[in-house]
CSV table of C-alpha atoms and ligand atoms in Angstrom, one decimal:
chain,number,residue,atom,x,y,z
A,1,UNK,CA,72.6,210.6,33.5
A,2,UNK,CA,71.1,208.7,36.4
A,3,UNK,CA,67.3,208.4,36.7
A,4,UNK,CA,67.2,210.7,39.7
A,5,UNK,CA,69.4,213.5,41.1
A,6,UNK,CA,72.4,212.2,43.1
A,7,UNK,CA,71.4,214.4,46.0
A,8,UNK,CA,67.6,215.2,46.7
A,9,UNK,CA,66.6,218.3,44.9
A,10,UNK,CA,65.9,221.2,47.3
A,11,UNK,CA,62.7,223.3,47.3
A,12,UNK,CA,63.1,226.0,44.7
A,13,UNK,CA,64.5,223.6,42.1
A,14,UNK,CA,62.5,223.2,38.9
A,15,UNK,CA,60.7,220.0,38.1
A,16,UNK,CA,59.8,219.4,34.4
A,17,UNK,CA,57.0,217.4,33.0
A,18,UNK,CA,56.3,216.2,29.4
A,19,UNK,CA,52.7,216.7,28.7
A,20,UNK,CA,50.2,219.3,30.0
A,21,UNK,CA,47.0,217.4,30.6
A,22,UNK,CA,45.1,216.9,33.9
A,23,UNK,CA,47.7,214.4,35.2
A,24,UNK,CA,50.4,217.1,34.6
A,25,UNK,CA,48.2,219.7,36.3
A,26,UNK,CA,47.9,217.5,39.5
A,27,UNK,CA,51.6,216.8,39.3
A,28,UNK,CA,52.3,220.6,39.2
A,29,UNK,CA,50.1,221.2,42.2
A,30,UNK,CA,51.9,218.5,44.2
A,31,UNK,CA,55.3,219.8,43.2
A,32,UNK,CA,54.4,223.4,44.1
A,33,UNK,CA,53.1,222.3,47.5
A,34,UNK,CA,56.6,221.1,48.3
A,35,UNK,CA,58.1,224.4,47.1
A,36,UNK,CA,59.3,223.4,43.7
A,37,UNK,CA,59.1,225.4,40.6
A,38,UNK,CA,57.6,223.6,37.6
A,39,UNK,CA,58.0,223.5,33.8
A,40,UNK,CA,55.5,221.9,31.4
A,41,UNK,CA,56.1,221.1,27.8
A,42,UNK,CA,52.9,221.0,25.8
A,43,UNK,CA,52.0,222.6,22.5
A,44,UNK,CA,48.5,223.6,23.7
A,45,UNK,CA,48.3,227.2,24.8
A,46,UNK,CA,45.5,226.4,27.2
A,47,UNK,CA,46.8,223.0,28.5
A,48,UNK,CA,45.5,222.3,32.0
A,49,UNK,CA,49.0,221.9,33.4
A,50,UNK,CA,50.6,224.7,31.4
A,51,UNK,CA,48.2,227.3,32.7
A,52,UNK,CA,49.2,226.6,36.4
A,53,UNK,CA,53.0,226.1,35.9
A,54,UNK,CA,55.9,228.5,36.4
A,55,UNK,CA,57.2,227.7,32.9
A,56,UNK,CA,55.2,226.5,29.9
A,57,UNK,CA,57.2,225.5,26.8
A,58,UNK,CA,54.6,225.5,24.0
A,59,UNK,CA,56.1,223.1,21.5
A,60,UNK,CA,55.6,219.6,20.2
A,61,UNK,CA,57.3,216.7,22.0
A,62,UNK,CA,60.1,216.3,19.4
A,63,UNK,CA,60.8,220.0,18.9
A,64,UNK,CA,64.5,220.5,19.4
A,65,UNK,CA,64.2,224.1,20.6
A,66,UNK,CA,61.4,223.1,23.0
A,67,UNK,CA,63.3,220.2,24.5
A,68,UNK,CA,66.4,222.4,24.9
A,69,UNK,CA,64.3,225.0,26.6
A,70,UNK,CA,62.9,222.4,29.0
A,71,UNK,CA,66.3,220.9,29.7
A,72,UNK,CA,67.7,224.3,30.4
A,73,UNK,CA,65.2,225.2,33.2
A,74,UNK,CA,64.5,221.8,34.8
A,75,UNK,CA,66.7,219.8,37.2
A,76,UNK,CA,64.7,216.6,36.8
A,77,UNK,CA,62.0,215.6,34.3
A,78,UNK,CA,59.0,213.2,34.3
A,79,UNK,CA,56.2,212.5,32.0
A,80,UNK,CA,52.4,212.6,32.4
A,81,UNK,CA,51.5,211.4,28.9
A,82,UNK,CA,52.2,207.8,27.9
A,83,UNK,CA,52.8,208.5,24.3
A,84,UNK,CA,55.6,211.0,24.6
A,85,UNK,CA,58.1,209.7,22.0
A,86,UNK,CA,60.8,207.7,23.8
A,87,UNK,CA,63.4,209.6,21.6
A,88,UNK,CA,62.4,212.8,23.4
A,89,UNK,CA,63.0,211.3,26.8
A,90,UNK,CA,66.4,209.9,25.6
A,91,UNK,CA,67.3,213.4,24.3
A,92,UNK,CA,66.4,215.0,27.7
A,93,UNK,CA,68.3,212.4,29.7
A,94,UNK,CA,71.5,213.7,28.2
A,95,UNK,CA,70.9,216.9,30.2
A,96,UNK,CA,69.2,215.9,33.4
A,97,UNK,CA,67.7,212.9,35.3
A,98,UNK,CA,64.5,211.6,33.6
A,99,UNK,CA,62.1,209.3,35.5
A,100,UNK,CA,60.6,207.0,34.3
A,101,UNK,CA,63.3,206.3,31.7
A,102,UNK,CA,62.8,206.1,28.0
A,103,UNK,CA,63.2,202.2,28.0
A,104,UNK,CA,60.3,201.6,30.4
A,105,UNK,CA,58.1,204.2,28.6
A,106,UNK,CA,58.8,202.6,25.2
A,107,UNK,CA,57.7,199.2,26.6
A,108,UNK,CA,54.5,200.6,28.1
A,109,UNK,CA,53.7,202.4,24.8
A,110,UNK,CA,53.6,199.1,22.8
A,111,UNK,CA,51.0,196.4,23.7
A,112,UNK,CA,53.2,193.7,22.2
A,113,UNK,CA,56.3,194.7,24.1
A,114,UNK,CA,54.2,195.2,27.2
A,115,UNK,CA,52.8,191.7,27.1
A,116,UNK,CA,56.2,190.2,26.5
A,117,UNK,CA,57.4,192.0,29.6
A,118,UNK,CA,54.5,190.7,31.7
A,119,UNK,CA,55.3,187.2,30.6
A,120,UNK,CA,59.0,187.7,31.4
A,121,UNK,CA,58.0,188.7,34.9
A,122,UNK,CA,55.8,185.6,35.3
A,123,UNK,CA,52.5,187.5,35.4
A,124,UNK,CA,49.8,185.9,33.2
A,125,UNK,CA,48.1,188.2,30.6
A,126,UNK,CA,45.3,187.4,28.1
A,127,UNK,CA,46.1,184.8,25.4
A,128,UNK,CA,47.0,186.9,22.4
A,129,UNK,CA,48.8,187.1,19.0
A,130,UNK,CA,50.8,189.9,17.5
A,131,UNK,CA,49.5,190.8,14.0
A,132,UNK,CA,51.8,192.8,11.8
A,133,UNK,CA,51.5,190.9,8.5
A,134,UNK,CA,48.7,189.2,6.5
A,135,UNK,CA,50.5,185.9,7.2
A,136,UNK,CA,50.2,186.5,11.0
A,137,UNK,CA,46.5,187.4,10.4
A,138,UNK,CA,45.9,184.1,8.6
A,139,UNK,CA,47.8,182.1,11.3
A,140,UNK,CA,45.6,183.3,14.2
A,141,UNK,CA,44.6,180.3,16.4
A,142,UNK,CA,40.9,179.6,16.7
A,143,UNK,CA,41.0,179.7,20.5
A,144,UNK,CA,41.7,183.5,20.3
A,145,UNK,CA,38.2,184.1,18.9
A,146,UNK,CA,36.0,185.9,19.8
A,147,UNK,CA,38.6,188.5,20.6
A,148,UNK,CA,39.5,192.2,20.8
A,149,UNK,CA,41.8,193.6,18.2
A,150,UNK,CA,43.9,196.5,19.6
A,151,UNK,CA,46.4,198.7,17.9
A,152,UNK,CA,49.8,198.0,19.4
A,153,UNK,CA,50.4,201.7,19.9
A,154,UNK,CA,48.5,204.9,20.7
A,155,UNK,CA,45.2,203.4,22.0
A,156,UNK,CA,43.5,204.9,25.1
A,157,UNK,CA,40.0,205.1,26.6
A,158,UNK,CA,38.9,202.2,24.4
A,159,UNK,CA,40.0,203.9,21.2
A,160,UNK,CA,41.9,201.9,18.6
A,161,UNK,CA,40.2,198.6,19.5
A,162,UNK,CA,37.5,196.5,17.9
A,163,UNK,CA,35.6,193.5,19.3
A,164,UNK,CA,35.5,190.7,16.8
A,165,UNK,CA,33.4,187.5,16.6
A,166,UNK,CA,35.1,185.5,13.8
A,167,UNK,CA,37.9,185.5,11.2
A,168,UNK,CA,35.9,187.5,8.7
A,169,UNK,CA,35.4,190.3,11.2
A,170,UNK,CA,39.0,190.1,12.2
A,171,UNK,CA,40.2,190.8,8.6
A,172,UNK,CA,37.6,193.6,8.3
A,173,UNK,CA,38.7,195.1,11.6
A,174,UNK,CA,42.4,195.0,10.7
A,175,UNK,CA,41.5,196.9,7.5
A,176,UNK,CA,39.5,199.4,9.5
A,177,UNK,CA,42.6,199.9,11.7
A,178,UNK,CA,44.6,200.7,8.6
A,179,UNK,CA,46.6,197.4,9.0
A,180,UNK,CA,48.9,199.0,11.6
A,181,UNK,CA,50.7,196.6,14.0
A,182,UNK,CA,48.0,195.1,16.3
A,183,UNK,CA,47.5,192.7,19.1
A,184,UNK,CA,44.6,190.3,19.0
A,185,UNK,CA,43.5,189.3,22.5
A,186,UNK,CA,41.1,186.6,23.5
A,187,UNK,CA,37.8,188.2,24.8
A,188,UNK,CA,37.9,187.2,28.5
A,189,UNK,CA,34.9,186.6,30.8
A,190,UNK,CA,35.5,189.5,33.3
A,191,UNK,CA,34.0,189.5,36.7
A,192,UNK,CA,35.6,192.9,37.5
A,193,UNK,CA,38.7,195.1,37.0
A,194,UNK,CA,41.2,196.5,39.4
A,195,UNK,CA,44.5,198.4,39.3
A,196,UNK,CA,47.5,199.0,41.5
A,197,UNK,CA,49.7,202.2,41.7
A,198,UNK,CA,53.3,201.7,42.8
A,199,UNK,CA,56.1,204.1,43.2
A,200,UNK,CA,59.7,202.9,43.0
A,201,UNK,CA,62.8,204.9,43.9
A,202,UNK,CA,66.2,204.7,42.3
A,203,UNK,CA,67.4,202.6,45.2
A,204,UNK,CA,64.7,200.0,44.4
A,205,UNK,CA,62.5,200.9,47.4
A,206,UNK,CA,58.8,200.5,46.5
A,207,UNK,CA,55.5,201.7,48.0
A,208,UNK,CA,52.0,201.2,46.7
A,209,UNK,CA,48.4,202.4,47.0
A,210,UNK,CA,45.7,200.0,48.1
A,211,UNK,CA,44.1,198.0,45.2
A,212,UNK,CA,41.5,200.0,43.3
A,213,UNK,CA,38.3,198.5,42.0
A,214,UNK,CA,37.5,200.0,38.6
A,215,UNK,CA,34.3,200.1,36.5
A,216,UNK,CA,34.6,201.0,32.8
A,217,UNK,CA,31.8,202.2,30.6
A,218,UNK,CA,32.3,202.3,26.9
A,219,UNK,CA,36.0,201.6,27.4
A,220,UNK,CA,36.5,204.7,29.7
A,221,UNK,CA,37.0,204.5,33.4
A,222,UNK,CA,33.8,205.6,35.1
A,223,UNK,CA,34.0,204.7,38.8
A,224,UNK,CA,36.9,203.7,41.1
A,225,UNK,CA,36.1,202.3,44.5
A,226,UNK,CA,38.7,201.9,47.2
A,227,UNK,CA,36.7,200.6,50.2
A,228,UNK,CA,37.3,197.7,52.5
A,229,UNK,CA,36.2,194.4,51.1
A,230,UNK,CA,35.6,195.6,47.6
A,231,UNK,CA,38.5,193.5,46.2
A,232,UNK,CA,39.0,190.0,47.7
A,233,UNK,CA,42.0,190.0,50.0
A,234,UNK,CA,43.8,187.1,48.1
A,235,UNK,CA,43.3,188.9,44.8
A,236,UNK,CA,44.6,192.2,46.2
A,237,UNK,CA,47.7,190.5,47.5
A,238,UNK,CA,48.3,188.8,44.2
A,239,UNK,CA,47.8,192.1,42.2
A,240,UNK,CA,50.2,194.0,44.5
A,241,UNK,CA,52.9,191.2,44.1
A,242,UNK,CA,52.4,191.2,40.3
A,243,UNK,CA,52.7,195.0,40.1
A,244,UNK,CA,55.9,195.0,42.2
A,245,UNK,CA,57.4,192.3,40.0
A,246,UNK,CA,56.5,194.3,36.8
A,247,UNK,CA,58.1,197.5,38.2
A,248,UNK,CA,61.1,195.6,39.5
A,249,UNK,CA,61.6,193.9,36.1
A,250,UNK,CA,61.8,197.3,34.4
A,251,UNK,CA,64.2,198.7,37.0
A,252,UNK,CA,61.5,201.4,37.1
A,253,UNK,CA,61.9,204.7,38.7
A,254,UNK,CA,58.7,206.8,39.3
A,255,UNK,CA,55.0,206.0,39.5
A,256,UNK,CA,53.6,203.1,37.6
A,257,UNK,CA,50.0,201.8,37.3
A,258,UNK,CA,49.1,198.3,36.3
A,259,UNK,CA,45.5,197.3,35.3
A,260,UNK,CA,44.1,193.8,35.9
A,261,UNK,CA,41.2,191.7,34.9
A,262,UNK,CA,39.6,189.5,37.6
A,263,UNK,CA,38.0,186.6,35.7
A,264,UNK,CA,34.8,184.9,36.6
A,265,UNK,CA,36.7,181.8,37.7
A,266,UNK,CA,38.6,184.0,40.2
A,267,UNK,CA,41.9,184.2,38.4
A,268,UNK,CA,43.8,187.4,37.9
A,269,UNK,CA,45.1,188.5,34.5
A,270,UNK,CA,47.2,191.6,33.8
A,271,UNK,CA,45.7,193.9,31.2
A,272,UNK,CA,48.1,196.9,30.7
A,273,UNK,CA,50.3,199.4,32.4
A,274,UNK,CA,50.8,203.1,32.4
A,275,UNK,CA,54.2,204.7,33.1
A,276,UNK,CA,52.7,207.5,35.2
A,277,UNK,CA,50.0,208.3,37.7
A,278,UNK,CA,46.6,206.9,36.6
A,279,UNK,CA,43.0,208.0,36.6
A,280,UNK,CA,42.2,205.1,39.0
A,281,UNK,CA,44.6,206.6,41.5
A,282,UNK,CA,43.0,210.1,41.7
A,283,UNK,CA,41.1,209.2,44.8
A,284,UNK,CA,44.5,209.2,46.7
A,285,UNK,CA,44.5,213.0,46.6
A,286,UNK,CA,41.6,213.0,49.1
A,287,UNK,CA,41.4,209.5,50.6
A,288,UNK,CA,45.1,208.9,51.5
A,289,UNK,CA,47.8,210.8,53.3
A,290,UNK,CA,50.2,210.6,50.4
A,291,UNK,CA,48.8,210.9,46.8
A,292,UNK,CA,50.1,209.3,43.6
A,293,UNK,CA,51.2,212.8,42.5
A,294,UNK,CA,53.2,213.3,45.8
A,295,UNK,CA,54.9,210.0,45.1
A,296,UNK,CA,55.7,211.1,41.5
A,297,UNK,CA,57.4,214.2,42.9
A,298,UNK,CA,59.2,212.4,45.6
A,299,UNK,CA,60.5,209.7,43.3
A,300,UNK,CA,61.9,212.1,40.7
A,301,UNK,CA,63.3,214.5,43.2
A,302,UNK,CA,65.2,211.7,45.1
A,303,UNK,CA,63.1,212.2,48.3
A,304,UNK,CA,62.0,209.4,50.6
A,305,UNK,CA,59.0,207.3,49.5
A,306,UNK,CA,56.6,206.7,52.3
A,307,UNK,CA,53.8,204.1,52.2
A,308,UNK,CA,50.5,205.9,51.7
A,309,UNK,CA,47.9,205.3,54.4
A,310,UNK,CA,44.3,205.3,53.3
A,311,UNK,CA,42.4,207.4,55.9
A,312,UNK,CA,39.0,207.3,54.3
A,313,UNK,CA,36.8,205.0,52.3
A,314,UNK,CA,36.8,206.6,48.8
A,315,UNK,CA,34.9,206.5,45.6
A,316,UNK,CA,35.9,208.4,42.5
A,317,UNK,CA,33.4,209.3,39.7
A,318,UNK,CA,34.9,210.5,36.4
A,319,UNK,CA,33.3,213.7,35.1
A,320,UNK,CA,33.1,213.5,31.3
A,321,UNK,CA,32.1,216.2,28.9
A,322,UNK,CA,28.8,214.4,28.4
A,323,UNK,CA,27.6,215.9,31.7
A,324,UNK,CA,27.6,219.3,30.2
A,325,UNK,CA,25.0,218.3,27.6
A,326,UNK,CA,22.5,216.6,29.8
A,327,UNK,CA,18.9,217.7,29.0
A,328,UNK,CA,19.8,218.6,25.4
A,329,UNK,CA,21.5,221.9,26.0
A,330,UNK,CA,24.9,222.9,27.1
A,331,UNK,CA,25.1,223.9,30.8
A,332,UNK,CA,27.4,223.3,33.7
A,333,UNK,CA,26.4,220.4,36.1
A,334,UNK,CA,24.8,221.4,39.4
A,335,UNK,CA,28.1,221.9,41.4
A,336,UNK,CA,26.4,223.7,44.2
A,337,UNK,CA,24.3,220.7,45.1
A,338,UNK,CA,27.2,218.3,44.6
A,339,UNK,CA,29.4,220.4,46.9
A,340,UNK,CA,26.7,220.3,49.6
A,341,UNK,CA,27.3,216.5,49.9
A,342,UNK,CA,29.5,215.6,52.9
A,343,UNK,CA,33.0,214.4,51.9
A,344,UNK,CA,32.7,215.7,48.3
A,345,UNK,CA,36.0,216.7,46.7
A,346,UNK,CA,35.5,218.3,43.3
A,347,UNK,CA,38.4,218.5,40.9
A,348,UNK,CA,37.9,220.4,37.6
A,349,UNK,CA,40.8,220.5,35.2
A,350,UNK,CA,40.2,224.0,33.7
A,351,UNK,CA,39.4,222.7,30.2
A,352,UNK,CA,37.5,225.4,28.4
A,353,UNK,CA,35.5,223.3,26.1
A,354,UNK,CA,33.3,220.3,27.1
A,355,UNK,CA,33.1,217.5,24.6
A,356,UNK,CA,31.4,214.1,24.9
A,357,UNK,CA,33.9,211.6,26.3
A,358,UNK,CA,36.4,214.3,27.3
A,359,UNK,CA,37.7,214.0,30.9
A,360,UNK,CA,36.7,217.4,32.4
A,361,UNK,CA,37.2,216.5,36.0
A,362,UNK,CA,36.5,214.0,38.7
A,363,UNK,CA,34.6,213.9,42.0
A,364,UNK,CA,35.9,211.9,44.9
A,365,UNK,CA,33.6,211.1,47.8
A,366,UNK,CA,35.2,210.2,51.1
A,367,UNK,CA,33.7,208.9,54.3
A,368,UNK,CA,34.5,206.9,57.4
A,369,UNK,CA,33.1,203.6,56.1
A,370,UNK,CA,32.1,201.8,52.9
A,371,UNK,CA,28.4,202.0,53.3
A,372,UNK,CA,28.4,205.8,53.9
A,373,UNK,CA,30.7,206.6,51.0
A,374,UNK,CA,28.6,204.4,48.7
A,375,UNK,CA,25.4,206.2,49.8
A,376,UNK,CA,26.9,209.6,49.1
A,377,UNK,CA,28.4,208.5,45.8
A,378,UNK,CA,25.0,207.3,44.7
A,379,UNK,CA,23.5,210.7,45.6
A,380,UNK,CA,26.1,212.4,43.6
A,381,UNK,CA,25.3,210.1,40.6
A,382,UNK,CA,21.6,211.1,40.9
A,383,UNK,CA,22.5,214.8,41.0
A,384,UNK,CA,24.8,214.5,38.0
A,385,UNK,CA,22.6,212.2,36.0
A,386,UNK,CA,25.3,209.4,36.1
A,387,UNK,CA,24.2,205.8,35.9
A,388,UNK,CA,24.3,204.2,39.4
A,389,UNK,CA,26.9,201.5,39.9
B,401,ADP,P1,42.7,201.3,26.9
B,401,ADP,O1,44.2,201.5,26.6
B,401,ADP,O2,41.8,202.0,26.0
B,401,ADP,O3,42.4,201.5,28.4
B,401,ADP,P2,42.3,198.5,27.5
B,401,ADP,O4,43.1,197.4,26.8
B,401,ADP,O5,42.5,198.7,28.9
B,401,ADP,O6,42.5,199.8,26.6
B,401,ADP,O7,40.8,198.2,27.2
B,401,ADP,C1,39.7,199.0,27.7
B,401,ADP,C2,38.6,198.2,28.4
B,401,ADP,O8,38.1,197.2,27.5
B,401,ADP,C3,39.2,197.3,29.5
B,401,ADP,O9,39.3,198.1,30.7
B,401,ADP,C4,38.1,196.2,29.6
B,401,ADP,O10,36.9,196.7,30.2
B,401,ADP,C5,37.8,196.0,28.1
B,401,ADP,N1,38.7,194.9,27.6
B,401,ADP,C6,39.9,195.1,27.0
B,401,ADP,N2,40.4,193.9,26.6
B,401,ADP,C7,39.6,192.9,27.0
B,401,ADP,C8,39.6,191.5,26.9
B,401,ADP,N3,40.6,190.9,26.3
B,401,ADP,N4,38.6,190.8,27.3
B,401,ADP,C9,37.5,191.5,27.9
B,401,ADP,N5,37.4,192.8,28.0
B,401,ADP,C10,38.4,193.6,27.6
B,402,MG,MG1,43.0,200.5,30.0
């Protein structure tokens, strides 16, 4: 089966998505805006996407009956969750177009394969070593320390990684990570971080969002700024070129996000990629005329990809569950005051239980210029008890 339908899918067709989190929810909203019906596969009864979709298949990702049910209703399928087993996508692709394809997703799921792909595409990544055996652990070169030991698979939001100072700590950390396959990366002197979202169609046509400046706290994205001058022009150009090469090298179809480190010496190093829309691209819902979710729908349905135009300076603040516990007792943040800010776009994902570190929603501030949007974002931070940036 080809990656996308031979003819563009007409409104009324059903688009399927593997995974029912907030990314799936925003995908469903974009699909429904264009008149599509939607189907979500996610085991969670209360999944953010399942609760707003026409169909919700409540099974695990490898459940035969569930996959058959999804394939029976959907005319094209995408994914919102990076760790959907590639085998499930291969199975679905026997019945209908699946974008991105299982091969690309399998590479993005594995840090070792991912780094090999970056290198193949001529894009530099952090010096690293793959550690799967005690011999490989012993053989680690001195210049990789201090470093960050990351599980090759299933890490997210800083989980599954340990910073290590020396060989002794490295051995301890690998034990802690249950000796699963890992990648040891050299700890790099970061000046800042940025990311690029691209969408690629089956015909190889590519469009991208402007480069996003990202601030992480505790391994989790906290703030994304997309304002003029935030990322040096030469760096932005380089990041876009690298992202296009990475997507091209995968013969990718769909939305792909690539994360970069900007080092203190001004050089750009690729960190990782996500085979789906990305938290750092959420601002595009409110600050651009085409969002990353619109692009995901268009790419999988075989519709034209148009270059997004940023119409507003935008800053996105992630709203983690911690906000619900400020002041020592559980209560909702002061939405009324937040919504009184000019250019405030509040997105809540409908999750019933707030937990520290859980992504509950995001707030995008938009304005005509960089100074104004920053001032509003700082006011939002003060209202929400978020650390200023
Ligand atoms: P995740 O899959 O959890 O997002 P990342 O590999 O992107 O994992 O790491 C999360 C964050 O940790 C990065 O955004 C960066 O801030 C920091 N980090 C990761 N690797 C390195 C490194 N090699 N050097 C310095 N900082 C790093
Ligand atoms: Mg990351």
